[in-house]
């Protein structure tokens, strides 16, 4: 593999402890010229689906890189550490479904390996901090151009852990979709593609509340709901000047019905 100048980090480590700095330090010692992009370290603790969505929606905007993602409630168990190869970059992290949506966003999975080569890992691997002892050193070596095959044996893609498909159902007067994410502004992203917006009338109901179909937040009156296509190409619900998640009382994993106004 050709070397790359970039590594990205996406974790649920938070910012109050030294976990993120430790991962940066391992990378800096092994690959000091490589630059690190911190995507986020504020994924809700253990929320693999949220980490998967953030990663998949961010990596297309980044340069070719080794993307490390660690949202890993199964750390220290029999779950595998893996590296995935795609046309648009490499992905490193736990085999718990976290990486696969990003692999698709980067052009599709072309190869996968399990991270078992002890020469690629820390001399002593903690049972609870694989970000520092497994994923960061592997990412540094991959960024320097080492072939993924040297990290460990190949993995059959069919055996990789996959997250359940989010709920999306067309109804007679609209659709029902799972909440994928709620962002910092309280906007509610749905597991529904942009094509469904055309079927929504100019005025509709979202979770029983009146909403308008629009292109941006200001297309709704102040304090009102608007259904629009967000920057990831998915349908989302926002409040002009407020927080849709609070108004609707929803969180990721909840199901929302959108229907024509009656």
GROMACS .gro file of C-alpha atoms in nm:
model
  262
    1UNK     CA    1   0.000   0.000   0.000
    2UNK     CA    2   0.113   0.355  -0.068
    3UNK     CA    3   0.170   0.569   0.243
    4UNK     CA    4  -0.087   0.832   0.334
    5UNK     CA    5  -0.041   1.160   0.518
    6UNK     CA    6  -0.360   1.129   0.717
    7UNK     CA    7  -0.524   0.933   0.999
    8UNK     CA    8  -0.870   1.015   1.134
    9UNK     CA    9  -0.998   0.930   1.482
   10UNK     CA   10  -1.361   0.876   1.581
   11UNK     CA   11  -1.430   0.754   1.935
   12UNK     CA   12  -1.657   0.767   2.237
   13UNK     CA   13  -1.362   0.846   2.466
   14UNK     CA   14  -1.480   1.194   2.562
   15UNK     CA   15  -1.249   1.486   2.638
   16UNK     CA   16  -1.214   1.464   3.016
   17UNK     CA   17  -0.951   1.190   3.023
   18UNK     CA   18  -0.621   1.120   2.851
   19UNK     CA   19  -0.746   0.845   2.621
   20UNK     CA   20  -0.745   1.054   2.303
   21UNK     CA   21  -0.402   1.199   2.379
   22UNK     CA   22  -0.263   0.849   2.433
   23UNK     CA   23  -0.381   0.745   2.086
   24UNK     CA   24  -0.231   1.059   1.936
   25UNK     CA   25   0.094   0.986   2.118
   26UNK     CA   26   0.123   0.631   1.985
   27UNK     CA   27   0.066   0.754   1.631
   28UNK     CA   28   0.314   1.038   1.673
   29UNK     CA   29   0.587   0.805   1.798
   30UNK     CA   30   0.545   0.557   1.514
   31UNK     CA   31   0.455   0.795   1.230
   32UNK     CA   32   0.551   1.148   1.333
   33UNK     CA   33   0.489   1.301   0.990
   34UNK     CA   34   0.132   1.175   0.967
   35UNK     CA   35  -0.142   1.427   1.044
   36UNK     CA   36  -0.441   1.331   1.257
   37UNK     CA   37  -0.797   1.459   1.206
   38UNK     CA   38  -1.019   1.426   1.513
   39UNK     CA   39  -1.366   1.359   1.374
   40UNK     CA   40  -1.527   1.342   1.719
   41UNK     CA   41  -1.463   1.189   2.057
   42UNK     CA   42  -1.813   1.266   2.184
   43UNK     CA   43  -2.003   0.971   2.042
   44UNK     CA   44  -2.236   0.863   2.327
   45UNK     CA   45  -2.061   0.593   2.526
   46UNK     CA   46  -2.105   0.254   2.364
   47UNK     CA   47  -2.341   0.384   2.094
   48UNK     CA   48  -2.210   0.185   1.796
   49UNK     CA   49  -2.493   0.291   1.564
   50UNK     CA   50  -2.430   0.661   1.629
   51UNK     CA   51  -2.055   0.614   1.577
   52UNK     CA   52  -2.121   0.426   1.254
   53UNK     CA   53  -2.345   0.701   1.119
   54UNK     CA   54  -2.104   0.982   1.210
   55UNK     CA   55  -1.811   0.797   1.055
   56UNK     CA   56  -1.993   0.706   0.734
   57UNK     CA   57  -2.123   1.059   0.685
   58UNK     CA   58  -1.782   1.219   0.748
   59UNK     CA   59  -1.524   1.007   0.566
   60UNK     CA   60  -1.630   1.110   0.213
   61UNK     CA   61  -1.525   1.466   0.300
   62UNK     CA   62  -1.179   1.364   0.424
   63UNK     CA   63  -0.865   1.295   0.220
   64UNK     CA   64  -0.752   0.940   0.154
   65UNK     CA   65  -0.664   0.822   0.504
   66UNK     CA   66  -0.655   0.547   0.761
   67UNK     CA   67  -0.977   0.596   0.955
   68UNK     CA   68  -0.965   0.467   1.312
   69UNK     CA   69  -1.299   0.428   1.489
   70UNK     CA   70  -1.336   0.303   1.845
   71UNK     CA   71  -1.681   0.265   1.994
   72UNK     CA   72  -1.618  -0.068   2.152
   73UNK     CA   73  -1.835  -0.194   2.439
   74UNK     CA   74  -1.704  -0.547   2.364
   75UNK     CA   75  -1.337  -0.457   2.417
   76UNK     CA   76  -1.141  -0.743   2.572
   77UNK     CA   77  -1.390  -1.010   2.463
   78UNK     CA   78  -1.372  -1.249   2.169
   79UNK     CA   79  -1.472  -0.975   1.924
   80UNK     CA   80  -1.209  -0.923   1.654
   81UNK     CA   81  -1.002  -0.620   1.574
   82UNK     CA   82  -1.009  -0.562   1.199
   83UNK     CA   83  -0.875  -0.349   0.917
   84UNK     CA   84  -1.087  -0.295   0.606
   85UNK     CA   85  -0.960  -0.196   0.263
   86UNK     CA   86  -1.171   0.021   0.031
   87UNK     CA   87  -1.097   0.228  -0.281
   88UNK     CA   88  -1.127   0.547  -0.077
   89UNK     CA   89  -0.925   0.461   0.232
   90UNK     CA   90  -0.857   0.212   0.509
   91UNK     CA   91  -1.066   0.154   0.821
   92UNK     CA   92  -0.941   0.020   1.154
   93UNK     CA   93  -1.145  -0.075   1.459
   94UNK     CA   94  -1.355  -0.343   1.627
   95UNK     CA   95  -1.562  -0.597   1.436
   96UNK     CA   96  -1.894  -0.485   1.582
   97UNK     CA   97  -2.062  -0.320   1.283
   98UNK     CA   98  -1.900   0.018   1.341
   99UNK     CA   99  -1.696   0.031   1.019
  100UNK     CA  100  -1.912  -0.118   0.746
  101UNK     CA  101  -2.128   0.182   0.654
  102UNK     CA  102  -1.811   0.388   0.617
  103UNK     CA  103  -1.662   0.116   0.396
  104UNK     CA  104  -1.962   0.148   0.166
  105UNK     CA  105  -1.929   0.527   0.167
  106UNK     CA  106  -1.565   0.488   0.058
  107UNK     CA  107  -1.648   0.276  -0.243
  108UNK     CA  108  -1.715  -0.068  -0.097
  109UNK     CA  109  -1.516  -0.329   0.089
  110UNK     CA  110  -1.239  -0.497  -0.115
  111UNK     CA  111  -1.051  -0.684   0.161
  112UNK     CA  112  -1.054  -0.739   0.536
  113UNK     CA  113  -0.794  -0.868   0.783
  114UNK     CA  114  -0.794  -0.956   1.150
  115UNK     CA  115  -0.539  -0.769   1.362
  116UNK     CA  116  -0.337  -1.052   1.516
  117UNK     CA  117   0.028  -0.982   1.430
  118UNK     CA  118   0.192  -0.908   1.769
  119UNK     CA  119   0.467  -0.707   1.599
  120UNK     CA  120   0.206  -0.452   1.495
  121UNK     CA  121   0.062  -0.410   1.845
  122UNK     CA  122   0.183  -0.266   2.174
  123UNK     CA  123   0.425  -0.494   2.363
  124UNK     CA  124   0.156  -0.533   2.628
  125UNK     CA  125  -0.205  -0.505   2.515
  126UNK     CA  126  -0.450  -0.383   2.777
  127UNK     CA  127  -0.780  -0.569   2.790
  128UNK     CA  128  -0.967  -0.239   2.804
  129UNK     CA  129  -0.772   0.007   2.587
  130UNK     CA  130  -0.739  -0.137   2.237
  131UNK     CA  131  -0.756   0.213   2.090
  132UNK     CA  132  -0.409   0.281   2.225
  133UNK     CA  133  -0.259  -0.069   2.211
  134UNK     CA  134  -0.411  -0.218   1.894
  135UNK     CA  135  -0.586   0.026   1.665
  136UNK     CA  136  -0.350   0.328   1.691
  137UNK     CA  137  -0.028   0.133   1.624
  138UNK     CA  138  -0.192  -0.058   1.339
  139UNK     CA  139  -0.316   0.267   1.186
  140UNK     CA  140   0.031   0.423   1.210
  141UNK     CA  141   0.190   0.129   1.027
  142UNK     CA  142  -0.076   0.134   0.757
  143UNK     CA  143  -0.028   0.508   0.712
  144UNK     CA  144   0.342   0.446   0.658
  145UNK     CA  145   0.254   0.211   0.372
  146UNK     CA  146   0.274  -0.133   0.533
  147UNK     CA  147   0.043  -0.381   0.357
  148UNK     CA  148  -0.275  -0.470   0.546
  149UNK     CA  149  -0.204  -0.840   0.484
  150UNK     CA  150   0.091  -0.813   0.722
  151UNK     CA  151  -0.143  -0.718   1.008
  152UNK     CA  152  -0.303  -1.061   1.023
  153UNK     CA  153  -0.501  -1.324   0.833
  154UNK     CA  154  -0.775  -1.241   0.584
  155UNK     CA  155  -1.134  -1.226   0.702
  156UNK     CA  156  -1.428  -1.346   0.498
  157UNK     CA  157  -1.646  -1.033   0.456
  158UNK     CA  158  -1.955  -1.249   0.505
  159UNK     CA  159  -1.847  -1.312   0.865
  160UNK     CA  160  -1.816  -0.945   0.963
  161UNK     CA  161  -2.064  -0.824   1.222
  162UNK     CA  162  -2.334  -0.603   1.075
  163UNK     CA  163  -2.572  -0.367   1.249
  164UNK     CA  164  -2.944  -0.431   1.201
  165UNK     CA  165  -3.099  -0.239   0.913
  166UNK     CA  166  -3.282   0.069   1.042
  167UNK     CA  167  -3.660   0.077   1.016
  168UNK     CA  168  -3.796   0.229   0.695
  169UNK     CA  169  -4.147   0.151   0.578
  170UNK     CA  170  -4.362   0.319   0.315
  171UNK     CA  171  -4.716   0.380   0.435
  172UNK     CA  172  -5.035   0.464   0.247
  173UNK     CA  173  -5.001   0.834   0.332
  174UNK     CA  174  -4.626   0.870   0.388
  175UNK     CA  175  -4.359   0.666   0.559
  176UNK     CA  176  -4.226   0.547   0.892
  177UNK     CA  177  -3.853   0.575   0.960
  178UNK     CA  178  -3.611   0.518   1.244
  179UNK     CA  179  -3.422   0.811   1.394
  180UNK     CA  180  -3.059   0.758   1.294
  181UNK     CA  181  -2.894   1.048   1.473
  182UNK     CA  182  -2.967   1.366   1.665
  183UNK     CA  183  -2.701   1.629   1.610
  184UNK     CA  184  -2.569   1.905   1.835
  185UNK     CA  185  -2.848   2.138   1.721
  186UNK     CA  186  -3.125   1.890   1.797
  187UNK     CA  187  -3.193   1.814   1.431
  188UNK     CA  188  -3.343   1.467   1.385
  189UNK     CA  189  -3.196   1.263   1.101
  190UNK     CA  190  -3.416   0.984   0.968
  191UNK     CA  191  -3.327   0.657   0.795
  192UNK     CA  192  -3.500   0.783   0.482
  193UNK     CA  193  -3.347   0.890   0.153
  194UNK     CA  194  -3.402   1.221  -0.022
  195UNK     CA  195  -3.630   1.056  -0.279
  196UNK     CA  196  -3.906   1.026  -0.019
  197UNK     CA  197  -3.933   1.403   0.022
  198UNK     CA  198  -4.111   1.441  -0.312
  199UNK     CA  199  -4.396   1.227  -0.180
  200UNK     CA  200  -4.447   1.457   0.120
  201UNK     CA  201  -4.704   1.735   0.065
  202UNK     CA  202  -4.608   2.097   0.141
  203UNK     CA  203  -4.772   2.059   0.481
  204UNK     CA  204  -4.749   1.728   0.666
  205UNK     CA  205  -4.740   1.575   1.010
  206UNK     CA  206  -4.425   1.440   1.173
  207UNK     CA  207  -4.488   1.226   1.480
  208UNK     CA  208  -4.834   1.384   1.493
  209UNK     CA  209  -4.709   1.744   1.481
  210UNK     CA  210  -4.756   1.990   1.197
  211UNK     CA  211  -4.455   2.041   0.972
  212UNK     CA  212  -4.372   2.199   0.638
  213UNK     CA  213  -4.163   2.057   0.358
  214UNK     CA  214  -3.865   2.278   0.290
  215UNK     CA  215  -3.508   2.317   0.178
  216UNK     CA  216  -3.364   2.484   0.487
  217UNK     CA  217  -3.454   2.579   0.843
  218UNK     CA  218  -3.597   2.923   0.761
  219UNK     CA  219  -3.858   2.771   0.529
  220UNK     CA  220  -4.064   2.711   0.844
  221UNK     CA  221  -4.199   2.987   1.069
  222UNK     CA  222  -4.001   3.051   1.386
  223UNK     CA  223  -4.054   2.764   1.628
  224UNK     CA  224  -4.214   2.539   1.365
  225UNK     CA  225  -4.102   2.204   1.222
  226UNK     CA  226  -3.949   2.163   0.878
  227UNK     CA  227  -3.877   1.839   0.692
  228UNK     CA  228  -3.579   1.872   0.460
  229UNK     CA  229  -3.285   1.690   0.298
  230UNK     CA  230  -2.976   1.728   0.518
  231UNK     CA  231  -2.610   1.751   0.420
  232UNK     CA  232  -2.579   1.371   0.422
  233UNK     CA  233  -2.858   1.333   0.169
  234UNK     CA  234  -3.107   1.197   0.422
  235UNK     CA  235  -3.438   1.335   0.540
  236UNK     CA  236  -3.422   1.527   0.864
  237UNK     CA  237  -3.654   1.726   1.086
  238UNK     CA  238  -3.556   2.060   1.236
  239UNK     CA  239  -3.718   2.345   1.424
  240UNK     CA  240  -3.654   2.696   1.301
  241UNK     CA  241  -3.477   2.842   1.604
  242UNK     CA  242  -3.525   2.538   1.826
  243UNK     CA  243  -3.453   2.171   1.880
  244UNK     CA  244  -3.664   1.917   1.692
  245UNK     CA  245  -3.554   1.627   1.913
  246UNK     CA  246  -3.690   1.805   2.220
  247UNK     CA  247  -4.013   1.912   2.054
  248UNK     CA  248  -4.082   1.562   1.919
  249UNK     CA  249  -3.948   1.384   2.228
  250UNK     CA  250  -3.740   1.140   2.021
  251UNK     CA  251  -3.392   0.989   2.041
  252UNK     CA  252  -3.185   0.767   1.811
  253UNK     CA  253  -3.355   0.431   1.769
  254UNK     CA  254  -3.706   0.571   1.802
  255UNK     CA  255  -3.947   0.544   1.508
  256UNK     CA  256  -4.116   0.846   1.351
  257UNK     CA  257  -4.415   0.853   1.116
  258UNK     CA  258  -4.439   1.119   0.845
  259UNK     CA  259  -4.776   1.155   0.673
  260UNK     CA  260  -4.980   1.400   0.468
  261UNK     CA  261  -5.171   1.650   0.676
  262UNK     CA  262  -5.535   1.560   0.739
   0.00000   0.00000   0.00000
